[in-house]
Each structure stands twice: as C-alpha cells, then as structure tokens.
C-alpha atoms as a printed R data frame, in Angstrom:
    type eleno elety resid chain resno       x       y       z
1   ATOM     1    CA   MET     A     1 162.636  85.783 155.256
2   ATOM     2    CA   MET     A     2 163.817  84.925 151.767
3   ATOM     3    CA   PRO     A     3 161.079  84.075 149.214
4   ATOM     4    CA   GLY     A     4 162.298  80.493 148.817
5   ATOM     5    CA   MET     A     5 162.266  79.942 152.577
6   ATOM     6    CA   ARG     A     6 158.771  81.419 152.834
7   ATOM     7    CA   ARG     A     7 157.496  79.022 150.161
8   ATOM     8    CA   LEU     A     8 159.113  76.119 151.994
9   ATOM     9    CA   CYS     A     9 157.441  77.156 155.272
10  ATOM    10    CA   VAL     A    10 154.052  77.465 153.557
11  ATOM    11    CA   LEU     A    11 154.533  74.057 151.954
12  ATOM    12    CA   GLY     A    12 155.386  72.574 155.343
13  ATOM    13    CA   PHE     A    13 152.253  74.062 156.901
14  ATOM    14    CA   ALA     A    14 150.214  72.840 153.948
15  ATOM    15    CA   LEU     A    15 151.395  69.252 154.201
16  ATOM    16    CA   ALA     A    16 150.807  69.207 157.950
17  ATOM    17    CA   VAL     A    17 147.238  70.440 157.579
18  ATOM    18    CA   ILE     A    18 146.427  68.023 154.782
19  ATOM    19    CA   SER     A    19 147.741  65.113 156.839
20  ATOM    20    CA   LEU     A    20 145.768  66.156 159.901
21  ATOM    21    CA   CYS     A    21 142.573  66.756 157.975
22  ATOM    22    CA   LEU     A    22 142.818  63.506 156.047
23  ATOM    23    CA   SER     A    23 143.367  61.583 159.290
24  ATOM    24    CA   THR     A    24 140.032  62.936 160.561
25  ATOM    25    CA   ARG     A    25 138.219  62.886 157.209
26  ATOM    26    CA   SER     A    26 135.609  60.314 158.227
27  ATOM    27    CA   SER     A    27 134.372  62.469 161.103
28  ATOM    28    CA   ILE     A    28 134.523  65.640 158.994
29  ATOM    29    CA   ALA     A    29 132.387  64.067 156.283
30  ATOM    30    CA   GLN     A    30 129.531  63.583 158.773
31  ATOM    31    CA   ASP     A    31 128.606  67.260 158.810
32  ATOM    32    CA   ASP     A    32 130.893  68.635 156.092
33  ATOM    33    CA   SER     A    33 132.518  71.276 158.274
34  ATOM    34    CA   ILE     A    34 136.033  72.026 159.453
35  ATOM    35    CA   LEU     A    35 136.750  74.189 162.485
36  ATOM    36    CA   TRP     A    36 140.039  76.037 162.104
37  ATOM    37    CA   LEU     A    37 141.598  77.227 165.366
38  ATOM    38    CA   TYR     A    38 144.289  79.884 165.294
39  ATOM    39    CA   PRO     A    39 145.801  82.475 167.643
40  ATOM    40    CA   ASP     A    40 146.340  86.207 167.295
41  ATOM    41    CA   PHE     A    41 150.033  85.647 166.616
42  ATOM    42    CA   PRO     A    42 151.695  88.140 164.245
43  ATOM    43    CA   PRO     A    43 153.385  87.689 161.837
44  ATOM    44    CA   VAL     A    44 151.848  84.223 161.362
45  ATOM    45    CA   TYR     A    45 148.245  85.269 161.968
46  ATOM    46    CA   ILE     A    46 147.379  88.955 161.862
47  ATOM    47    CA   ILE     A    47 143.919  89.672 163.233
48  ATOM    48    CA   LYS     A    48 143.727  93.484 163.223
49  ATOM    49    CA   GLY     A    49 145.123  96.490 161.398
50  ATOM    50    CA   GLU     A    50 146.151  97.236 157.852
51  ATOM    51    CA   ASN     A    51 147.880  93.851 157.516
52  ATOM    52    CA   ALA     A    52 144.932  91.814 158.798
53  ATOM    53    CA   ARG     A    53 144.697  88.388 157.121
54  ATOM    54    CA   LYS     A    54 148.084  88.871 155.442
55  ATOM    55    CA   GLY     A    55 150.177  86.675 157.739
56  ATOM    56    CA   VAL     A    56 151.818  83.448 156.567
57  ATOM    57    CA   GLY     A    57 149.310  81.359 158.530
58  ATOM    58    CA   ASP     A    58 146.418  83.433 157.183
59  ATOM    59    CA   LYS     A    59 147.575  82.685 153.654
60  ATOM    60    CA   VAL     A    60 147.933  78.954 154.333
61  ATOM    61    CA   LEU     A    61 144.465  78.863 155.865
62  ATOM    62    CA   ALA     A    62 142.987  80.658 152.843
63  ATOM    63    CA   PHE     A    63 144.880  78.291 150.530
64  ATOM    64    CA   PHE     A    64 143.183  75.244 152.075
65  ATOM    65    CA   GLN     A    65 139.762  76.781 152.321
66  ATOM    66    CA   GLU     A    66 139.829  77.722 148.641
67  ATOM    67    CA   ARG     A    67 140.843  74.189 147.672
68  ATOM    68    CA   MET     A    68 138.218  72.453 149.805
69  ATOM    69    CA   PRO     A    69 134.969  74.103 148.681
70  ATOM    70    CA   GLU     A    70 132.969  70.984 149.562
71  ATOM    71    CA   TYR     A    71 133.387  71.799 153.271
72  ATOM    72    CA   ARG     A    72 131.921  74.570 155.369
73  ATOM    73    CA   HIS     A    73 134.858  76.329 157.017
74  ATOM    74    CA   GLU     A    74 134.470  77.781 160.481
75  ATOM    75    CA   GLU     A    75 137.188  79.822 162.161
76  ATOM    76    CA   ARG     A    76 137.791  80.495 165.822
77  ATOM    77    CA   ILE     A    77 140.471  82.759 167.270
78  ATOM    78    CA   ALA     A    78 141.922  81.260 170.442
79  ATOM    79    CA   ASN     A    79 145.163  81.363 172.380
80  ATOM    80    CA   PHE     A    80 147.403  78.297 172.255
81  ATOM    81    CA   LYS     A    81 146.136  76.939 175.584
82  ATOM    82    CA   ARG     A    82 142.509  77.153 174.429
83  ATOM    83    CA   ILE     A    83 143.437  75.432 171.164
84  ATOM    84    CA   ILE     A    84 145.015  72.539 173.071
85  ATOM    85    CA   VAL     A    85 142.062  72.271 175.470
86  ATOM    86    CA   THR     A    86 139.596  72.265 172.564
87  ATOM    87    CA   LEU     A    87 141.499  69.582 170.653
88  ATOM    88    CA   ALA     A    88 142.017  67.508 173.815
89  ATOM    89    CA   ALA     A    89 138.270  67.622 174.483
90  ATOM    90    CA   GLY     A    90 137.770  65.788 171.201
91  ATOM    91    CA   GLU     A    91 136.211  68.661 169.307
92  ATOM    92    CA   LYS     A    92 136.661  68.134 165.593
93  ATOM    93    CA   ALA     A    93 139.137  70.854 164.654
94  ATOM    94    CA   CYS     A    94 142.450  71.613 162.961
95  ATOM    95    CA   SER     A    95 145.278  73.933 163.929
96  ATOM    96    CA   ILE     A    96 148.254  74.389 161.632
97  ATOM    97    CA   THR     A    97 150.588  76.266 163.968
98  ATOM    98    CA   LEU     A    98 150.675  74.039 167.023
99  ATOM    99    CA   LEU     A    99 154.133  72.657 167.725
100 ATOM   100    CA   LYS     A   100 154.442  69.084 168.908
101 ATOM   101    CA   ASN     A   101 155.823  68.229 172.333
102 ATOM   102    CA   LYS     A   102 155.481  65.231 174.669
103 ATOM   103    CA   ASP     A   103 152.671  66.736 176.761
104 ATOM   104    CA   ARG     A   104 150.643  67.760 173.723
105 ATOM   105    CA   GLU     A   105 151.135  64.378 172.055
106 ATOM   106    CA   LYS     A   106 149.193  62.826 174.953
107 ATOM   107    CA   VAL     A   107 146.026  64.744 174.081
108 ATOM   108    CA   VAL     A   108 146.339  65.959 170.456
109 ATOM   109    CA   LEU     A   109 146.703  64.008 167.214
110 ATOM   110    CA   PHE     A   110 149.587  65.412 165.133
111 ATOM   111    CA   SER     A   111 150.396  64.760 161.508
112 ATOM   112    CA   GLU     A   112 153.860  63.615 160.509
113 ATOM   113    CA   PRO     A   113 156.158  66.643 160.678
114 ATOM   114    CA   PHE     A   114 157.492  68.037 157.456
115 ATOM   115    CA   MET     A   115 159.694  70.759 158.900
116 ATOM   116    CA   LEU     A   116 159.923  73.216 161.719
117 ATOM   117    CA   SER     A   117 159.710  76.829 160.735
118 ATOM   118    CA   PRO     A   118 162.607  79.081 161.647
119 ATOM   119    CA   GLN     A   119 162.282  81.356 164.668
120 ATOM   120    CA   ASN     A   120 161.152  84.934 164.174
121 ATOM   121    CA   GLU     A   121 164.136  87.226 163.995
122 ATOM   122    CA   ILE     A   122 165.166  90.652 162.842
123 ATOM   123    CA   ILE     A   123 167.997  90.939 160.340
124 ATOM   124    CA   THR     A   124 169.707  94.258 159.862
125 ATOM   125    CA   THR     A   125 173.053  95.705 158.788
126 ATOM   126    CA   LYS     A   126 175.839  96.388 161.332
127 ATOM   127    CA   ASP     A   127 175.600 100.152 160.892
128 ATOM   128    CA   GLN     A   128 171.949 100.132 162.030
C-alpha cells in the first residue's frame, strides 16, 4: 500500500472511532473507561510474532489511546462474531474495523462512514 493511501486509511479509521466514541460519550464518562474490541486479523491487527502490535489497526488504536489519557482503556481480542454479539448486548465498547451491513445496523450503532479501506492484495511484477 502506498504511504499516502495508508495515511488515508488511518485517517478514515480515526474519524470513525472518534464519531463512535463521541456518540457514546455520556455513558463512557460514567466510569471513565473504553473497551476496545478487535480481532486477530493480520495485517490490520497483529497479535503474535515479531510484528505484534504493528498492524494498521494496532497503530490507530494506540493513536486514540495516547490522545485520550483521561480514560482507562481496556482491550479484548475477539472474533468478528463475538464483537457483534458484545455490541448487540449493549456492552459499552468500540470496534474500529467492523464493516457496516444491514444485519449489523439492526444491532450495532455505526458512525458515519468516511471511507472503505481497499481489499488486501498482493502486488508483484509480471516476471515473478
């Protein structure tokens, strides 16, 4: 991914998270904590290995946590289904990588979309 595209993706994630967190700010302020839900989903979130915490999503998550020191940040690794179930149950949480669809819109509050990130792909030369 080109550096400019990567910055645009990070900005899109950032705006989505800010919108979601601000829409639930009154409930967050009650106990000053934010639960961040994310999957083991390389290259967005890298849980293990030498590149652990170096994924695009990892960096966005760190970006927000650093800029919101007034909150206690909790993290929970969960697959996408568990994330949806947790949010649908009304647990106060944020997830920055959940794509919107009609079924999810029935049970999860989404921020206004900024952009969709491009699909993962491998780019190589013809001779390879």
